[in-house]
Short mmCIF file of C-alpha atoms in Angstrom, two decimals:
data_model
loop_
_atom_site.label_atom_id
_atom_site.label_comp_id
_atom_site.label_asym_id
_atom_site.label_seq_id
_atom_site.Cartn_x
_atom_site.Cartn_y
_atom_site.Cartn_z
CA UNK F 1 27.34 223.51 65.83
CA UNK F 2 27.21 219.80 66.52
CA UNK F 3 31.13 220.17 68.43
CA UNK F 4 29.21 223.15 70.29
CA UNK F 5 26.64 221.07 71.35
CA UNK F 6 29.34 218.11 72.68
CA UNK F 7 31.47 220.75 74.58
CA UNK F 8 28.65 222.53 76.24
CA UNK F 9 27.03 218.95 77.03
CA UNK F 10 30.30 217.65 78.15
CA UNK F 11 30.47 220.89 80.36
CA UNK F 12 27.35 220.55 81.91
CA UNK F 13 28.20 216.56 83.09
CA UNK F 14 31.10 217.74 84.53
CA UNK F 15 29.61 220.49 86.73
CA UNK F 16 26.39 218.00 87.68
CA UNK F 17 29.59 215.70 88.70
CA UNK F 18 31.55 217.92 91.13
CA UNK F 19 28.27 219.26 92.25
CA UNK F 20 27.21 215.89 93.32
CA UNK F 21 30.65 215.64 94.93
CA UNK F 22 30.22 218.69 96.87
CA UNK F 23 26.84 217.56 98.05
CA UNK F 24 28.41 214.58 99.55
CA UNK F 25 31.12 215.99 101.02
CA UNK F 26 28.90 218.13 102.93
CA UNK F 27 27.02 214.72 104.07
CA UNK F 28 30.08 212.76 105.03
CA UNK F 29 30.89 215.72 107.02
CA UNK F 30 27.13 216.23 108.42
CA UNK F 31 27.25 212.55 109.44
CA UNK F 32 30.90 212.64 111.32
CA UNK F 33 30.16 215.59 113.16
CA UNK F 34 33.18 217.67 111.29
CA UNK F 35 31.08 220.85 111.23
CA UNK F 36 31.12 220.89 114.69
CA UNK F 37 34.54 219.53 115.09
CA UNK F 38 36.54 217.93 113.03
CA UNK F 39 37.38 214.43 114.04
CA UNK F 40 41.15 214.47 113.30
CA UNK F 41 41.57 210.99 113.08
CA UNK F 42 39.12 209.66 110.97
CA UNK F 43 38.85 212.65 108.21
CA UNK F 44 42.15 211.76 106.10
CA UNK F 45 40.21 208.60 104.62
CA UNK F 46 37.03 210.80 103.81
CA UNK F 47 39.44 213.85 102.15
CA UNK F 48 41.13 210.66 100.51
CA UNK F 49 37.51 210.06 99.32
CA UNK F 50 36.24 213.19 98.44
CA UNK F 51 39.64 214.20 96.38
CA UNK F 52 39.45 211.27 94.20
CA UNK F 53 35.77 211.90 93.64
CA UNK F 54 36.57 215.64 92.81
CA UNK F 55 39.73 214.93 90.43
CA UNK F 56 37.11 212.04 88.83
CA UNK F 57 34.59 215.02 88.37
CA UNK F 58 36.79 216.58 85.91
CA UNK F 59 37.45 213.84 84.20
CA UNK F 60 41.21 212.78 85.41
CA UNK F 61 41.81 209.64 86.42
CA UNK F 62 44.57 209.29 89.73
CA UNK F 63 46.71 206.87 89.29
CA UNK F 64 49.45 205.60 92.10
CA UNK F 65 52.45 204.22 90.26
CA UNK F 66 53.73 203.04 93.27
CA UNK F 67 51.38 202.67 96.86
CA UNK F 68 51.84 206.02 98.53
CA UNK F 69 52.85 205.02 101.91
CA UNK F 70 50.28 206.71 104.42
CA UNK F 71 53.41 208.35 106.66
CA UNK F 72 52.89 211.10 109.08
CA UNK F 73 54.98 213.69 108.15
CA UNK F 74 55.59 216.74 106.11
CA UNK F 75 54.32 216.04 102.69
CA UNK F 76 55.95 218.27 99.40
CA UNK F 77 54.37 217.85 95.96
CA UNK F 78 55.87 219.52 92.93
CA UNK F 79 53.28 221.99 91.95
CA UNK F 80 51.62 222.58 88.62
CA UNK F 81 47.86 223.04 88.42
CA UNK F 82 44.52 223.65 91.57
CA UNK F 83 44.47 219.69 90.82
CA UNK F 84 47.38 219.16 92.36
CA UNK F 85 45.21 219.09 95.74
CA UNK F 86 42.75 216.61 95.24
CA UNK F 87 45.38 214.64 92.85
CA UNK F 88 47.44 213.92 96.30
CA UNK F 89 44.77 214.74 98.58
CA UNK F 90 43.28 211.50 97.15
CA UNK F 91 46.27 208.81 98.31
CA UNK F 92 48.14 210.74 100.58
CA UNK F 93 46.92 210.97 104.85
CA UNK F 94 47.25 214.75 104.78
CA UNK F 95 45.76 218.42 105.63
CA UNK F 96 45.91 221.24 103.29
CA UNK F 97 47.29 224.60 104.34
CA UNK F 98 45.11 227.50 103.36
CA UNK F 99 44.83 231.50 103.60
CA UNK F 100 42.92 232.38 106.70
CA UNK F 101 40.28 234.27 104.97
CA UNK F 102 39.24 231.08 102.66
CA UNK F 103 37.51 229.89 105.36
CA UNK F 104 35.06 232.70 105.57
CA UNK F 105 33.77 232.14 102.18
CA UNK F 106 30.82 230.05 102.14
CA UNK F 107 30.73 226.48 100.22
CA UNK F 108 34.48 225.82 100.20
CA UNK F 109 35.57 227.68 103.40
CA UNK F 110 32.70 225.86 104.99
CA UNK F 111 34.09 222.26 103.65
CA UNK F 112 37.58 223.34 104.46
CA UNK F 113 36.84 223.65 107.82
CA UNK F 114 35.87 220.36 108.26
CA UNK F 115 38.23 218.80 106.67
CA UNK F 116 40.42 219.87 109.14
CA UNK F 117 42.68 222.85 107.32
CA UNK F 118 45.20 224.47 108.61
CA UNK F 119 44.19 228.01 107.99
CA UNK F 120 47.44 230.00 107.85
CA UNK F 121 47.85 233.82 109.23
CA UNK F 122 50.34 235.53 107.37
CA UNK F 123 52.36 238.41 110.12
CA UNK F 124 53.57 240.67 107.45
CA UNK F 125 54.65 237.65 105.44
CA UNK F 126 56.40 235.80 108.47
CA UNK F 127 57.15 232.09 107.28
CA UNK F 128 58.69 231.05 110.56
CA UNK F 129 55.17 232.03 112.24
CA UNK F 130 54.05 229.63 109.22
CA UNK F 131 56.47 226.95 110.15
CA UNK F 132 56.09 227.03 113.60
CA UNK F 133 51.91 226.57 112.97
CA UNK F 134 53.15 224.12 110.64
CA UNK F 135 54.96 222.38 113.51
CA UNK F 136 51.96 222.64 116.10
CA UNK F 137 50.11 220.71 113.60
CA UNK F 138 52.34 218.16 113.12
CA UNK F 139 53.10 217.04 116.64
CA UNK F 140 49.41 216.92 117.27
CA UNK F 141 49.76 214.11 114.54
CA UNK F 142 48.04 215.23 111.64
CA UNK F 143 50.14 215.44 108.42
CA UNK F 144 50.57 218.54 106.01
CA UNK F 145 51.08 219.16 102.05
CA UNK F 146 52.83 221.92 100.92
CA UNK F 147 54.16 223.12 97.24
CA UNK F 148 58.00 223.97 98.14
CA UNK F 149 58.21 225.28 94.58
CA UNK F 150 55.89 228.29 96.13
CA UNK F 151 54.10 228.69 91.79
CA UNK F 152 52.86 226.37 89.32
CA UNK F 153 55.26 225.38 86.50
CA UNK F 154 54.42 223.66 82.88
CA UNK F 155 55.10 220.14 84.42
CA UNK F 156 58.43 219.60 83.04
CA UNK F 157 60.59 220.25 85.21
CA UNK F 158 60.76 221.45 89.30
CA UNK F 159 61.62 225.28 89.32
CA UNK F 160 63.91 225.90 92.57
CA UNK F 161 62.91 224.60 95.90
CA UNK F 162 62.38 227.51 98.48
CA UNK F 163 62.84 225.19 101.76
CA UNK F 164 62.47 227.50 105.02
CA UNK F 165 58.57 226.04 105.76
CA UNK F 166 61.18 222.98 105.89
CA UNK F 167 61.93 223.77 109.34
CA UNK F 168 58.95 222.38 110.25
CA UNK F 169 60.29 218.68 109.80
CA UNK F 170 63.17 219.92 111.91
CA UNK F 171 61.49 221.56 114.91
CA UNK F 172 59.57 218.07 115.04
CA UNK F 173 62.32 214.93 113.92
CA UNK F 174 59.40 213.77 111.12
CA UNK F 175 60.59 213.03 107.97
CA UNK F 176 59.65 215.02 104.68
CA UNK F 177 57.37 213.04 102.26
CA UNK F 178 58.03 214.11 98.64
CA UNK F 179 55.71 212.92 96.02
CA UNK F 180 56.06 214.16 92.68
CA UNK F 181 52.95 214.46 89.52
CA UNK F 182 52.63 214.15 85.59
CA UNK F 183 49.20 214.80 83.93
CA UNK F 184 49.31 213.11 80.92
CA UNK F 185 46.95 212.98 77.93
CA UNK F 186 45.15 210.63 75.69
CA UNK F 187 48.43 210.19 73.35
CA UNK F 188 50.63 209.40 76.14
CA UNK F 189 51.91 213.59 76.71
CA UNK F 190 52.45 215.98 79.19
CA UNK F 191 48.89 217.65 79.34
CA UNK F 192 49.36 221.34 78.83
CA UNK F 193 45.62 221.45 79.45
CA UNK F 194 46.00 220.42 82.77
CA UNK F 195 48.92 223.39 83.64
CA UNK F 196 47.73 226.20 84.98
CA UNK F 197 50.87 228.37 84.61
CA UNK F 198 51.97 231.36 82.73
CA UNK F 199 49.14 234.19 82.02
CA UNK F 200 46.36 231.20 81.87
CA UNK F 201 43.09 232.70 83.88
CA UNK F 202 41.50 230.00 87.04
CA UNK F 203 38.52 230.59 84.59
CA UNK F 204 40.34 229.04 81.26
CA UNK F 205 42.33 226.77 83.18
CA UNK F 206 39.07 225.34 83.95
CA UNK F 207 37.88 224.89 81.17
CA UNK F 208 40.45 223.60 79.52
CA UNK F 209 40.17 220.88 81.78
CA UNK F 210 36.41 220.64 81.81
CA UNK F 211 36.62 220.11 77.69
CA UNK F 212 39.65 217.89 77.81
CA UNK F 213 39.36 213.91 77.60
CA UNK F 214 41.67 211.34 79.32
CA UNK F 215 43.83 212.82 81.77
CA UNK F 216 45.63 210.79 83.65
CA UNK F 217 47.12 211.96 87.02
CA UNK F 218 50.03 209.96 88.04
CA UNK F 219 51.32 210.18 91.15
CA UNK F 220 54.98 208.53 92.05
CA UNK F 221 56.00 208.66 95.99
CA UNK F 222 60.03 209.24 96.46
CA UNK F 223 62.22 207.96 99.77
CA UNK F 224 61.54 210.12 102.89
CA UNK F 225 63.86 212.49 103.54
CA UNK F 226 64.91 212.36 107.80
CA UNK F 227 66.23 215.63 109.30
CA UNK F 228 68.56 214.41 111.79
CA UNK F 229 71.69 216.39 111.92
CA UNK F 230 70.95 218.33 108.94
CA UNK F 231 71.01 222.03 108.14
CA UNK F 232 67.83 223.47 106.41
CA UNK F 233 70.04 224.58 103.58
CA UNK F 234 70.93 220.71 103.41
CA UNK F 235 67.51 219.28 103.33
CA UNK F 236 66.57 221.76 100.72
CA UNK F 237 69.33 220.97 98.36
CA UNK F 238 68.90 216.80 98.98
CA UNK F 239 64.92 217.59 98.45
CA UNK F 240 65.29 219.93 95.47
CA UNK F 241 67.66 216.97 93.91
CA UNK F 242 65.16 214.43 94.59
CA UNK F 243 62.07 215.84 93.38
CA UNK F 244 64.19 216.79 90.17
CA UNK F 245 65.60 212.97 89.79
CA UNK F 246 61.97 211.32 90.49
CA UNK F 247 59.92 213.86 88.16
CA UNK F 248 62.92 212.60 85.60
CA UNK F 249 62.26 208.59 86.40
CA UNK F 250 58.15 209.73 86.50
CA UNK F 251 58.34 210.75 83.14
CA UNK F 252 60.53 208.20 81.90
CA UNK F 253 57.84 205.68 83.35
CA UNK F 254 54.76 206.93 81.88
CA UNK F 255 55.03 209.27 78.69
CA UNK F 256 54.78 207.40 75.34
CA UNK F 257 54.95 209.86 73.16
#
């Protein structure tokens, strides 16, 4: 009874917390005018904001092994859990892509709009039209995250890179940023309550991380990658072989156990 008590206590913090965060997201964006339009070039240090105050809401802690350089460019995360966007919307100068029909939905759409994403429509699945939206954004100089992996994995390993949204760095000349992620837990582990892979529901995934304690987000930024006079089948193999190498040197830095 007494652990029931904790976790349903512990629960209710957590919600009060990202509530709270929501509520002044919705302020910051009230007071800069984003819900009429988004000021492109001041919202990356408010998302930065917000992101870290959402990721702190659950209780995980973002930590930049190295400083993230704030490049523009085509950003690429390895992908593993939801977290993963305010984990690198909190220290990296970027937009988030999103389906076009999340912005009709009311809190989040709402908040998404003003902070400036790129809502994506899908022709018949058509990832050049993606790519080439992709590349309007970018030469208007605001910077874009992507997961190249396309689905979350355990955090182990990066599953095969699918690079043809990789054209966008091409059509433009501005480099790809790859960062790479490992949640880690209170005994120095990969957290496998921070995955959300496999058959695990949004709805368990959440709270597994709601009732979990000391996770630690770290975040490790790897050398830009430059398209000049390079195929897309040759970015996506050097990217794919980076992300793979730095996860390795990630881990290597930061699990104890």
């Amino acid at each position: 009874m007494a652990n029931f008590i904790k976790t349903q206590l512990n629960r209710t913090k957590k919600a009060i917390h990202m509530g709270a965060t929501l509520v002044g997201g919705f302020r910051a964006a009230q007071k800069i005018g984003a819900f009429q339009s988004p000021p492109r070039d001041k919202l990356p240090k408010y998302i930065q904001i917000f992101c870290r105050k959402m990721a702190n809401s659950f209780g995980v802690e973002v930590i930049q092994v190295e400083p993230v350089p704030q490049t523009h460019g085509l950003w690429v995360s390895n992908h593993i859990s939801w977290l993963d966007i305010p984990v690198v919307g909190s220290v990296a100068p970027v937009f988030f892509l999103s389906k076009a029909e999340i912005s009709e939905w009311f809190i989040f759409g709402r908040l998404a709009k003003a902070g400036g994403t790129l809502f994506i429509k899908r022709g018949s699945g058509d990832t050049n039209t993606v790519s080439h939206q992709i590349a309007d954004f970018l030469r208007g100089g605001s910077s874009v995250v992507f997961f190249p992996e396309a689905t979350t994995t355990d955090g182990k390993h990066i599953k095969k890179i699918h690079g043809k949204l990789l054209q966008a760095s091409m059509d433009t000349g501005l480099p790809i940023c790859p960062v790479v992620i490992a949640y880690v837990d209170k005994n120095g582990k990969i957290s496998d309550d921070a995955a959300y892979c496999g058959n695990r529901t949004m709805a368990e995934s959440l709270k597994r991380v709601a009732d979990s304690a000391g996770i630690r987000a770290y975040v490790l930024p790897l050398a830009p990658i430059y398209p000049d006079g390079k195929s897309r089948n040759e970015l996506t193999q050097i990217l794919q072989e980076r992300m793979e190498a730095g996860l390795s040197q990630l881990h290597k830095q930061v699990l104890t156990a």
